Amino acid sequence: MFQILPFIIIILASLLFFNNSKSYVNKTVSIVIPAFNEEKSIGHVLETVKKVSEITQIIVVDDGSTDNTSKIVSKFNDVILLKHEKNKGKGSAMKTGLKKVTNEIVLFLDADLSEINQYQVEAIIKPILEGNADITKTKFKREAGRVTELTAKPLLQFFFPELNFDQPLSGQFAAIKSFLDKIDLEHDYGVDIGIVLDADAQGMRIEEVDIGNMVHEMSTLQELNIMANEVVRTIVDRAISYGRLTLVDDLGNAIRMEIMGLSLITFGIFGLFFIKYMGTLVSALVILLGLFISLFYIFKIIRMSFRMYKQTKIPTLQIFKSFMRMHFPVVISVIILFAIVVSLLGSVNISSNEISIEPASKNLVISTVSQPRSSVDVRGPYTVESALENEQHLIRLSNSALNTLQAHYGDFMYIDGKSYQLEQPVGNENDLIRISEDPRKVLDIATETVVRDSDLRGLFENTYLVRNIHNDEVANIEADGNQTKLDIINNTTVNVVSQITTQARSAKILSVYVNNTKVAQVTGSFVNGTYLFSVNNETVDSFDLNSSSHGLLYNGTCDGQYVEVVVESSDANSTNLFADSSSKFRFLNINI
């Protein structure tokens, strides 16, 4: 039995070969010519095809013409004329003609080929007659069609990359009738590309024949629009019918799953550091699950993409552009995850016995009260660094850090009894706090420590801030162009000392008037205590105040100037506590 198996295989292979190499030598050809208002060219087309000896049946289908197309065709006695009462479309005309075909080979020609010749017609049918093809399509020398280049070819490259025709929409082609009887012809301009796609799906041998120069009537833009829509519909329909969307759907599903995996990793990392009730174990499991899903599907995406792009044979740059368009959501998710990982790596602290990762986030601050400073601010985090050379008496920090401390440049900070002036950062060092070694030791903070904005006040807690108060907004309103008032404001300096705390308390508005002109206004809080008031650094009075104190604190003449100090209630809170006498500071000093 096994000895004759090779012979059986050879016989079957031979039968298959001869079946696929069927010759149509000495066979006759039927031609179907769909025509719609082609009185100028139909006569020439008919005279040409009559010269081809293999064509024994000529069928013209007048698709509802309103000109003299039918009259001209009627003059040819051996031509079968079929008529549609109204225009139904090229595919419908081809269907009507195909029903009358009696030969095994069918040739379809457009009726507007005003310069087609006998040799071109013979070239179209020759490969089928010789048994080398089941279907022949034509290509000819002419400017590339807009629908072909802009619509058909891109779609074919994507859905049917194995097809590579110069002119896939050419309406001049021939086919064996047995194949045409098995398929459903489109009724419109999609008929030509539909036949090609059906032939490819059924394993028909397709050959594109070069027939040289061809004069073809140019379509209007409106006609091209209709044609493009019908061609797109046909290609997409065939892609669905023949499962070509499966690859795209699989790829789309892989992309969605990859995004889900990356999102789970991101969520796990976020939960590990920022969600209080999401434990370490749960966060780790979420991260591992996301990692498994993302790794599995990223390899799947790469494999499918490589197979697709390998088949298309398009330039590398075009592949890159196509890849970015198709995988853009994944790329963005990877970038987001990469940014998170880099941020975490920047928060790693390694000591002799542990590795610590504490991410420091930015702080979005939205003010709910009217104030001169920005109502929306993104602050921090800040990195502590050494002071610059010969600047041991300065603390350099960004404006956002000042806003958090409720301070201004030029103010002084007292740390362990020593004063340090607050100054602007140098260059692009807005994320640095430069402070010398002595105050760092007092504050117990090392260089390269990252401080969140919400922790900044805690870093400087219980230090004292001497603020030089000069409210430009208040000054402009009070002066209102009055030079005398402006001189009073410009010649007066107000210093307010407050203690930096982390506890928010009910705020009070402290206003200072000189000769009935408001020269300064500042916000802070009082607790039970005695508060010293001075003018020109000489103690003038003391006040016993508490959190509910308000009204006129002081009025009197000092160095020839009439001075008033008023405390008003406020709806806001403050973390700056006015310094009482136990701090050895006068909480308010007016220099006149």
Coordinates of C-alpha atoms in Angstrom, one line a residue:
M1 CA 0.0 0.0 0.0
F2 CA 2.7 2.4 1.0
Q3 CA 4.7 1.6 -2.1
I4 CA 2.1 3.0 -4.4
L5 CA 1.5 6.1 -2.2
P6 CA 4.1 8.2 -4.1
F7 CA 2.5 7.4 -7.4
I8 CA -0.9 8.5 -6.1
I9 CA 0.5 11.8 -4.9
I10 CA 2.2 12.4 -8.3
I11 CA -1.1 11.6 -10.1
L12 CA -3.1 14.0 -7.9
A13 CA -0.5 16.8 -8.2
S14 CA -0.6 16.3 -12.0
L15 CA -4.3 16.5 -12.1
L16 CA -4.2 19.7 -10.0
F17 CA -1.6 21.2 -12.2
F18 CA -3.4 20.5 -15.4
N19 CA -6.7 21.7 -13.9
N20 CA -5.1 25.0 -12.9
S21 CA -3.4 25.3 -16.2
K22 CA -6.5 24.9 -18.3
S23 CA -6.1 26.2 -21.8
Y24 CA -8.7 28.1 -23.8
V25 CA -6.9 27.8 -27.1
N26 CA -9.5 27.9 -30.0
K27 CA -12.1 29.0 -27.5
T28 CA -14.3 32.0 -28.4
V29 CA -14.9 35.2 -26.4
S30 CA -18.0 37.2 -25.6
I31 CA -17.6 40.9 -25.0
V32 CA -19.9 43.0 -22.8
I33 CA -19.7 46.8 -23.2
P34 CA -21.7 48.9 -20.6
A35 CA -22.5 52.3 -22.2
F36 CA -24.0 55.5 -20.8
N37 CA -24.2 58.5 -23.2
E38 CA -21.2 57.4 -25.2
E39 CA -22.3 58.4 -28.7
K40 CA -18.9 59.9 -29.5
S41 CA -16.9 56.7 -28.9
I42 CA -19.1 53.7 -29.0
G43 CA -18.9 53.3 -32.8
H44 CA -15.1 53.2 -32.7
V45 CA -15.1 50.6 -29.9
L46 CA -17.4 48.3 -31.8
E47 CA -15.5 48.6 -35.1
T48 CA -12.3 47.7 -33.2
V49 CA -13.6 44.6 -31.4
K50 CA -15.1 43.2 -34.6
K51 CA -11.6 42.9 -35.9
V52 CA -10.6 40.4 -33.2
S53 CA -11.4 36.9 -34.6
E54 CA -11.7 35.3 -31.1
I55 CA -14.7 37.6 -30.3
T56 CA -17.8 35.9 -31.6
Q57 CA -20.4 37.6 -29.4
I58 CA -20.7 41.4 -28.9
I59 CA -23.2 42.7 -26.3
V60 CA -23.8 46.4 -25.6
V61 CA -25.9 47.4 -22.6
D62 CA -27.3 50.9 -22.9
D63 CA -27.6 51.9 -19.3
G64 CA -30.4 54.5 -19.7
S65 CA -28.5 56.8 -22.2
T66 CA -30.2 60.0 -23.3
D67 CA -28.1 60.6 -26.4
N68 CA -27.7 58.6 -29.7
T69 CA -25.8 55.7 -28.2
S70 CA -28.5 53.1 -29.0
K71 CA -29.0 54.4 -32.5
I72 CA -25.4 54.0 -33.3
V73 CA -25.2 50.5 -31.8
S74 CA -28.3 49.5 -33.8
K75 CA -26.4 50.1 -37.1
F76 CA -24.2 47.1 -36.2
N77 CA -26.4 44.1 -37.2
D78 CA -24.3 41.5 -35.4
V79 CA -24.3 43.4 -32.1
I80 CA -26.7 42.5 -29.3
L81 CA -28.2 45.6 -27.9
L82 CA -29.8 45.5 -24.4
K83 CA -31.3 48.6 -22.9
H84 CA -32.1 49.9 -19.4
E85 CA -35.0 52.3 -19.1
K86 CA -33.0 54.3 -16.6
N87 CA -29.4 54.5 -15.5
K88 CA -28.7 51.7 -13.0
G89 CA -24.9 51.8 -12.8
K90 CA -22.0 50.1 -14.4
G91 CA -22.3 46.9 -12.4
S92 CA -25.9 46.5 -13.2
A93 CA -25.2 46.9 -16.9
M94 CA -22.5 44.2 -16.6
K95 CA -24.9 41.9 -14.9
T96 CA -27.5 42.3 -17.6
G97 CA -24.9 41.6 -20.3
L98 CA -23.5 38.6 -18.5
K99 CA -26.9 36.9 -18.6
K100 CA -26.7 36.8 -22.4
V101 CA -23.2 35.6 -22.6
T102 CA -22.7 32.2 -24.3
N103 CA -18.9 31.8 -24.5
E104 CA -16.6 30.6 -21.6
I105 CA -14.4 33.8 -21.7
V106 CA -15.9 37.2 -21.1
L107 CA -14.3 40.5 -22.0
F108 CA -15.5 43.7 -20.4
L109 CA -14.6 47.0 -22.1
D110 CA -15.6 50.6 -21.3
A111 CA -17.5 52.4 -24.1
D112 CA -15.5 55.6 -23.8
L113 CA -12.2 54.3 -25.2
S114 CA -12.0 56.5 -28.3
E115 CA -8.6 55.3 -29.4
I116 CA -8.4 51.6 -28.4
N117 CA -7.0 49.3 -31.1
Q118 CA -7.2 45.7 -32.1
Y119 CA -3.9 44.7 -30.6
Q120 CA -4.8 46.1 -27.2
V121 CA -8.0 44.1 -27.1
E122 CA -6.1 40.9 -28.2
A123 CA -3.5 41.5 -25.4
I124 CA -6.2 41.5 -22.8
I125 CA -7.6 38.1 -23.7
K126 CA -4.4 36.4 -24.7
P127 CA -3.2 35.1 -21.2
I128 CA -6.6 33.5 -20.6
L129 CA -6.7 31.9 -24.1
E130 CA -3.3 30.5 -23.5
G131 CA -4.2 29.1 -20.1
N132 CA -1.9 31.3 -18.1
A133 CA -4.6 33.3 -16.2
D134 CA -8.2 33.1 -15.1
I135 CA -8.6 36.8 -15.0
T136 CA -6.7 39.6 -16.7
K137 CA -6.7 43.2 -15.7
T138 CA -5.2 46.0 -17.7
K139 CA -2.7 48.8 -17.0
F140 CA -1.9 51.5 -19.4
K141 CA 0.1 54.7 -19.7
R142 CA -1.9 57.6 -18.3
E143 CA -1.8 60.0 -15.4
A144 CA -2.6 58.0 -12.2
G145 CA -6.2 58.3 -11.2
R146 CA -7.0 60.2 -8.1
V147 CA -9.4 57.6 -6.8
T148 CA -6.8 54.9 -7.4
E149 CA -4.0 56.7 -5.7
L150 CA -5.9 58.3 -2.8
T151 CA -8.5 55.8 -2.1
A152 CA -8.1 52.3 -3.5
K153 CA -4.4 51.7 -3.1
P154 CA -4.1 52.7 0.6
L155 CA -7.1 50.5 1.5
L156 CA -5.8 47.6 -0.6
Q157 CA -2.4 47.9 1.1
F158 CA -4.0 47.8 4.5
F159 CA -6.6 45.0 4.0
F160 CA -5.2 43.1 1.0
P161 CA -1.4 43.6 1.1
E162 CA -0.7 40.6 -1.2
L163 CA -2.4 42.4 -4.1
N164 CA 0.0 44.7 -5.9
F165 CA -1.6 46.2 -9.0
D166 CA -0.6 49.4 -10.7
Q167 CA -4.2 50.2 -11.7
P168 CA -6.5 48.1 -9.6
L169 CA -9.6 50.0 -10.7
S170 CA -9.1 49.5 -14.4
G171 CA -12.5 48.7 -16.1
Q172 CA -10.9 46.8 -18.9
F173 CA -10.6 43.1 -18.0
A174 CA -11.4 39.6 -19.0
A175 CA -12.4 36.5 -17.0
I176 CA -13.7 33.0 -17.3
K177 CA -17.5 32.9 -17.1
S178 CA -17.6 30.0 -14.6
F179 CA -16.0 32.3 -12.1
L180 CA -18.2 35.2 -12.8
D181 CA -21.3 33.0 -12.4
K182 CA -20.2 32.2 -8.8
I183 CA -19.8 35.8 -7.6
D184 CA -22.2 38.6 -6.9
L185 CA -21.3 41.6 -9.1
E186 CA -21.6 45.1 -7.5
H187 CA -24.2 47.3 -9.2
D188 CA -22.0 50.4 -9.3
Y189 CA -18.3 51.6 -9.8
G190 CA -17.3 49.0 -7.2
V191 CA -17.8 46.2 -9.6
D192 CA -14.2 46.2 -11.1
I193 CA -12.4 46.1 -7.7
G194 CA -15.0 43.7 -6.3
I195 CA -14.3 41.1 -9.1
V196 CA -10.5 41.3 -8.4
L197 CA -11.0 40.8 -4.6
D198 CA -13.4 38.0 -5.2
A199 CA -10.9 36.3 -7.6
D200 CA -8.1 36.7 -5.1
A201 CA -10.2 35.1 -2.3
Q202 CA -11.2 32.2 -4.5
G203 CA -7.6 31.5 -5.6
M204 CA -8.0 32.6 -9.3
R205 CA -4.9 33.4 -11.2
I206 CA -4.9 37.2 -11.9
E207 CA -2.6 38.8 -14.4
E208 CA -2.2 42.5 -15.0
V209 CA -1.6 43.2 -18.7
D210 CA 0.2 46.3 -20.0
I211 CA -1.7 47.5 -23.1
G212 CA 0.4 50.7 -23.7
N213 CA -1.2 54.1 -24.3
M214 CA -4.9 54.5 -23.6
V215 CA -7.1 57.6 -24.1
H216 CA -9.8 57.6 -21.4
E217 CA -12.4 60.3 -20.8
M218 CA -11.6 62.2 -17.6
S219 CA -14.3 62.2 -15.0
T220 CA -15.6 65.3 -13.2
L221 CA -14.9 65.9 -9.5
Q222 CA -18.5 65.0 -8.7
E223 CA -18.3 61.7 -10.6
L224 CA -15.0 60.9 -8.8
N225 CA -16.6 61.6 -5.5
I226 CA -19.3 59.0 -6.3
M227 CA -16.8 56.6 -7.6
A228 CA -14.6 56.9 -4.5
N229 CA -17.5 56.2 -2.2
E230 CA -18.5 53.1 -4.1
V231 CA -14.9 51.8 -4.3
V232 CA -14.4 52.3 -0.5
R233 CA -17.6 50.6 0.3
T234 CA -16.7 47.6 -1.9
I235 CA -13.2 47.2 -0.4
V236 CA -14.5 47.4 3.1
D237 CA -17.3 45.0 2.4
R238 CA -14.9 42.5 1.0
A239 CA -12.5 43.0 3.9
I240 CA -15.4 42.1 6.3
S241 CA -16.6 39.2 4.1
Y242 CA -13.1 37.6 3.8
G243 CA -12.1 38.1 7.4
R244 CA -9.5 40.8 6.7
L245 CA -10.8 42.9 9.6
T246 CA -9.9 40.0 12.0
L247 CA -6.3 41.1 12.0
V248 CA -7.2 44.7 12.6
D249 CA -9.7 43.7 15.3
D250 CA -7.1 41.5 16.9
L251 CA -4.6 44.3 16.8
G252 CA -7.1 46.7 18.2
N253 CA -8.0 44.4 21.0
A254 CA -4.3 43.9 21.7
I255 CA -3.8 47.6 21.9
R256 CA -6.8 48.0 24.2
M257 CA -5.4 45.2 26.5
E258 CA -2.0 46.7 26.4
I259 CA -3.4 50.1 27.5
M260 CA -5.3 48.3 30.3
G261 CA -2.1 46.6 31.5
L262 CA -0.2 49.9 31.5
S263 CA -3.1 51.5 33.3
L264 CA -3.1 48.8 36.0
I265 CA 0.7 49.3 36.5
T266 CA 0.1 53.1 36.9
F267 CA -2.9 52.5 39.2
G268 CA -0.8 50.1 41.3
I269 CA 2.0 52.6 41.7
F270 CA -0.4 55.4 42.5
G271 CA -2.1 53.2 45.1
L272 CA 1.1 52.2 46.7
F273 CA 2.1 55.8 47.4
F274 CA -1.0 57.8 47.5
I275 CA -4.1 55.7 48.4
K276 CA -4.3 55.2 52.1
Y277 CA -6.6 52.2 52.2
M278 CA -4.8 50.3 49.3
G279 CA -2.3 48.1 51.1
T280 CA 1.1 47.2 49.9
L281 CA 0.1 43.7 49.0
V282 CA -2.9 44.8 46.9
S283 CA -0.8 47.4 45.2
A284 CA 1.9 44.9 44.4
L285 CA -0.6 42.4 43.0
V286 CA -2.2 45.1 40.8
I287 CA 1.3 46.1 39.5
L288 CA 2.2 42.5 38.8
L289 CA -1.1 41.8 37.0
G290 CA -0.6 44.9 34.8
L291 CA 3.0 43.9 34.1
F292 CA 2.0 40.4 33.0
I293 CA -0.8 41.8 30.7
S294 CA 1.3 44.5 29.2
L295 CA 4.3 42.2 28.5
F296 CA 2.0 39.6 26.9
Y297 CA 0.2 42.0 24.6
I298 CA 3.2 44.1 23.7
F299 CA 4.9 41.1 22.2
K300 CA 1.6 40.2 20.4
I301 CA 1.4 43.8 19.0
I302 CA 5.0 43.7 17.8
R303 CA 4.4 40.3 16.1
M304 CA 1.2 41.3 14.4
S305 CA 2.6 44.8 13.4
F306 CA 5.8 43.2 12.0
R307 CA 3.7 40.8 9.9
M308 CA 1.5 43.5 8.6
Y309 CA 4.3 45.9 7.7
K310 CA 6.4 43.2 6.2
Q311 CA 3.6 42.3 3.8
T312 CA 2.9 45.9 2.8
K313 CA 6.4 46.6 1.5
I314 CA 6.1 50.3 2.1
P315 CA 9.0 52.7 2.9
T316 CA 10.4 52.8 6.4
L317 CA 9.3 56.3 7.1
Q318 CA 5.8 55.5 6.1
I319 CA 5.9 52.4 8.3
F320 CA 6.9 54.7 11.3
K321 CA 4.1 57.1 10.6
S322 CA 1.6 54.4 10.3
F323 CA 2.9 52.7 13.5
M324 CA 2.6 56.0 15.4
R325 CA -1.0 56.6 14.2
M326 CA -2.1 53.1 15.0
H327 CA -0.3 52.7 18.3
F328 CA -0.4 56.3 19.6
P329 CA -2.5 55.4 22.7
V330 CA 0.0 52.8 23.7
V331 CA 2.9 55.2 23.1
I332 CA 1.3 57.9 25.3
S333 CA 0.6 55.3 28.0
V334 CA 4.2 54.2 27.9
I335 CA 5.4 57.8 28.1
I336 CA 3.1 58.4 31.2
L337 CA 4.4 55.3 32.9
F338 CA 8.0 56.2 32.1
A339 CA 7.5 59.7 33.5
I340 CA 6.1 58.1 36.7
V341 CA 9.0 55.7 37.0
V342 CA 11.6 58.4 36.4
S343 CA 10.0 60.5 39.1
L344 CA 10.1 57.6 41.6
L345 CA 13.8 57.0 40.7
G346 CA 14.4 60.6 41.5
S347 CA 13.0 60.1 45.0
V348 CA 15.2 57.2 45.9
N349 CA 17.4 57.6 49.0
I350 CA 19.9 54.9 49.7
S351 CA 21.5 54.5 53.1
S352 CA 23.6 51.7 54.7
N353 CA 20.7 49.7 55.8
E354 CA 17.7 50.7 53.6
I355 CA 16.4 52.0 50.3
S356 CA 13.7 54.6 50.7
I357 CA 11.4 55.8 47.9
E358 CA 9.3 58.8 48.9
P359 CA 7.8 60.6 45.8
A360 CA 7.3 64.4 46.3
S361 CA 4.5 65.8 44.4
K362 CA 3.7 69.3 43.3
N363 CA 1.1 71.2 45.2
L364 CA -1.8 72.9 43.3
V365 CA -2.9 75.9 45.4
I366 CA -6.1 77.7 44.6
S367 CA -6.8 80.8 46.6
T368 CA -10.4 81.3 47.8
V369 CA -10.0 84.9 48.9
S370 CA -9.1 88.0 46.9
Q371 CA -5.5 88.9 47.2
P372 CA -2.8 90.5 45.1
R373 CA -0.9 87.3 44.5
S374 CA -1.9 84.7 41.9
S375 CA -5.0 82.9 42.9
V376 CA -3.8 79.6 41.2
D377 CA -0.3 78.4 41.8
V378 CA 1.6 75.1 41.3
R379 CA 4.3 74.9 44.0
G380 CA 7.1 72.5 44.8
P381 CA 8.7 70.1 45.4
Y382 CA 11.9 71.7 46.4
T383 CA 15.4 70.3 46.8
V384 CA 17.7 71.5 49.6
E385 CA 21.2 72.5 48.5
S386 CA 24.1 74.4 50.0
A387 CA 24.3 78.1 49.9
L388 CA 26.4 79.7 47.1
E389 CA 29.9 80.9 48.0
N390 CA 30.0 83.9 50.3
E391 CA 26.2 83.8 50.8
Q392 CA 26.0 82.1 54.2
H393 CA 23.7 84.9 55.3
L394 CA 21.2 84.4 52.5
I395 CA 18.4 81.9 51.8
R396 CA 17.6 81.6 48.2
L397 CA 14.2 80.2 47.3
S398 CA 11.5 80.5 44.6
N399 CA 8.5 82.8 44.6
S400 CA 6.1 79.9 45.1
A401 CA 8.0 78.9 48.2
L402 CA 7.7 82.5 49.5
N403 CA 3.9 82.3 48.9
T404 CA 3.7 79.2 51.0
L405 CA 5.7 80.9 53.8
Q406 CA 3.6 84.1 53.4
A407 CA 6.8 86.1 52.9
H408 CA 8.5 88.4 50.4
Y409 CA 12.0 88.9 49.0
G410 CA 14.0 91.1 51.4
D411 CA 12.3 89.7 54.5
F412 CA 14.6 88.3 57.2
M413 CA 14.2 84.8 58.8
Y414 CA 15.6 84.3 62.3
I415 CA 16.9 80.7 62.9
D416 CA 18.4 80.0 66.3
G417 CA 18.8 83.8 66.9
K418 CA 20.7 84.5 63.6
S419 CA 19.1 86.4 60.7
Y420 CA 19.1 85.3 57.1
Q421 CA 17.7 87.4 54.3
L422 CA 15.3 85.8 51.7
E423 CA 16.4 86.3 48.1
Q424 CA 15.5 85.2 44.6
P425 CA 17.0 82.0 43.1
V426 CA 19.8 82.2 40.6
G427 CA 19.1 81.3 37.0
N428 CA 16.7 78.4 36.6
E429 CA 16.9 77.1 40.2
N430 CA 13.2 77.6 41.0
D431 CA 13.1 74.0 42.5
L432 CA 16.0 74.6 44.8
I433 CA 16.3 76.0 48.4
R434 CA 19.8 77.2 48.9
I435 CA 20.6 77.5 52.6
S436 CA 24.0 77.4 54.5
E437 CA 25.2 74.7 56.8
D438 CA 24.5 76.3 60.2
P439 CA 20.8 76.8 59.7
R440 CA 20.6 73.3 58.0
K441 CA 22.0 71.8 61.2
V442 CA 19.4 73.6 63.3
L443 CA 16.6 72.6 61.0
D444 CA 18.0 69.0 60.9
I445 CA 17.9 68.7 57.1
A446 CA 20.6 67.5 54.7
T447 CA 21.4 68.6 51.2
E448 CA 19.6 66.9 48.4
T449 CA 16.6 66.4 50.6
V450 CA 13.4 66.8 48.6
V451 CA 10.7 68.8 50.4
R452 CA 7.1 68.9 49.4
D453 CA 5.4 72.2 49.4
S454 CA 2.9 71.1 52.0
D455 CA 5.9 70.2 54.3
L456 CA 7.8 73.5 53.7
R457 CA 6.2 75.3 56.7
G458 CA 7.0 72.3 58.8
L459 CA 10.6 72.6 57.8
F460 CA 10.8 76.2 59.1
E461 CA 8.4 75.8 61.9
N462 CA 9.0 78.0 65.0
T463 CA 11.4 80.2 63.1
Y464 CA 10.6 83.9 63.1
L465 CA 10.0 86.0 60.0
V466 CA 10.6 89.7 60.0
R467 CA 8.5 91.1 57.2
N468 CA 9.1 94.5 55.6
I469 CA 5.5 95.4 54.8
H470 CA 4.8 97.7 51.8
N471 CA 1.5 97.0 50.1
D472 CA 1.7 98.6 46.7
E473 CA -2.0 98.0 46.0
V474 CA -2.9 99.7 49.3
A475 CA -0.5 102.6 48.6
N476 CA -2.0 103.3 45.2
I477 CA -5.5 103.3 46.5
E478 CA -4.7 105.4 49.5
A479 CA -2.6 108.0 47.6
D480 CA -5.0 108.3 44.7
G481 CA -2.7 110.8 43.1
N482 CA -2.3 112.8 46.3
Q483 CA 1.4 113.7 46.5
T484 CA 1.3 114.4 50.3
K485 CA -0.2 110.9 51.0
L486 CA 2.3 109.3 48.6
D487 CA 5.2 111.0 50.4
I488 CA 3.9 109.7 53.8
I489 CA 3.7 106.2 52.4
N490 CA 7.1 106.3 50.8
N491 CA 8.7 107.6 53.9
T492 CA 7.3 105.0 56.2
T493 CA 8.6 101.5 56.8
V494 CA 6.6 98.9 58.7
N495 CA 8.2 95.7 60.1
V496 CA 6.0 92.9 61.4
V497 CA 7.5 89.9 63.2
S498 CA 5.6 86.6 63.0
Q499 CA 6.3 83.0 63.9
I500 CA 6.0 80.3 61.2
T501 CA 3.7 77.5 62.3
T502 CA 1.8 74.7 60.6
Q503 CA -1.4 75.3 62.4
A504 CA -4.1 77.4 60.6
R505 CA -5.8 79.8 63.0
S506 CA -8.4 82.5 62.5
A507 CA -6.7 85.4 60.8
K508 CA -6.8 89.1 61.7
I509 CA -6.1 92.1 59.5
L510 CA -3.6 94.5 61.0
S511 CA -3.7 98.0 59.4
V512 CA -1.3 100.9 60.2
Y513 CA -2.2 104.5 59.5
V514 CA 0.1 107.5 59.6
N515 CA -1.6 110.9 59.5
N516 CA -4.9 109.2 58.5
T517 CA -3.2 107.5 55.5
K518 CA -3.0 103.7 55.4
V519 CA 0.6 102.8 54.9
A520 CA 0.5 99.0 55.5
Q521 CA -1.8 96.1 55.9
V522 CA -0.9 92.5 56.9
T523 CA -2.6 89.3 57.9
G524 CA -1.7 87.1 60.8
S525 CA -3.1 85.5 64.0
F526 CA -3.0 86.3 67.7
V527 CA -3.0 84.0 70.7
N528 CA -3.2 84.9 74.4
G529 CA -0.2 87.1 75.1
T530 CA 1.4 90.4 75.4
Y531 CA 2.5 92.1 72.2
L532 CA 5.1 95.0 72.0
F533 CA 4.6 98.0 69.7
S534 CA 7.5 100.3 68.7
V535 CA 8.1 103.4 66.6
N536 CA 11.6 104.0 65.3
N537 CA 12.7 100.9 67.2
E538 CA 11.6 102.5 70.6
T539 CA 8.9 100.6 72.5
V540 CA 5.8 102.8 72.6
D541 CA 3.1 100.5 74.0
S542 CA 2.2 96.9 74.7
F543 CA -1.1 95.1 74.1
D544 CA -2.7 92.1 75.8
L545 CA -4.4 90.3 72.9
N546 CA -6.0 87.0 72.0
S547 CA -7.7 85.4 69.1
S548 CA -10.9 87.4 69.4
S549 CA -9.2 90.8 69.8
H550 CA -10.2 93.5 67.3
G551 CA -10.7 97.3 67.0
L552 CA -8.3 100.2 67.6
L553 CA -5.1 99.1 69.4
Y554 CA -3.3 102.4 69.4
N555 CA -3.7 106.0 68.4
G556 CA -1.3 108.8 69.3
T557 CA 1.4 111.1 68.1
C558 CA 4.9 109.7 67.7
D559 CA 7.8 111.9 66.5
G560 CA 5.3 114.5 65.3
Q561 CA 3.3 112.0 63.3
Y562 CA -0.2 110.8 64.2
V563 CA -0.2 107.0 64.3
E564 CA -3.1 104.5 64.4
V565 CA -3.0 100.7 64.7
V566 CA -6.2 98.9 64.0
V567 CA -7.1 95.1 64.1
E568 CA -10.0 93.8 62.0
S569 CA -11.6 90.4 61.8
S570 CA -11.2 88.3 58.6
D571 CA -12.9 85.3 57.1
A572 CA -9.5 83.7 56.2
N573 CA -7.1 81.6 58.2
S574 CA -3.4 82.2 58.6
T575 CA -0.5 80.0 59.7
N576 CA 1.7 83.0 60.6
L577 CA 1.4 83.9 64.3
F578 CA 2.3 87.4 65.4
A579 CA 5.3 87.3 67.7
D580 CA 4.4 88.0 71.4
S581 CA 6.8 89.4 74.0
S582 CA 8.1 86.0 75.0
S583 CA 9.9 85.8 71.6
K584 CA 12.0 88.9 72.6
F585 CA 10.7 90.6 69.4
R586 CA 8.5 93.6 69.0
F587 CA 5.7 92.3 66.8
L588 CA 5.2 95.7 65.2
N589 CA 7.7 98.5 64.5
I590 CA 7.0 101.6 62.4
N591 CA 10.0 103.6 61.1
I592 CA 8.9 107.2 60.3

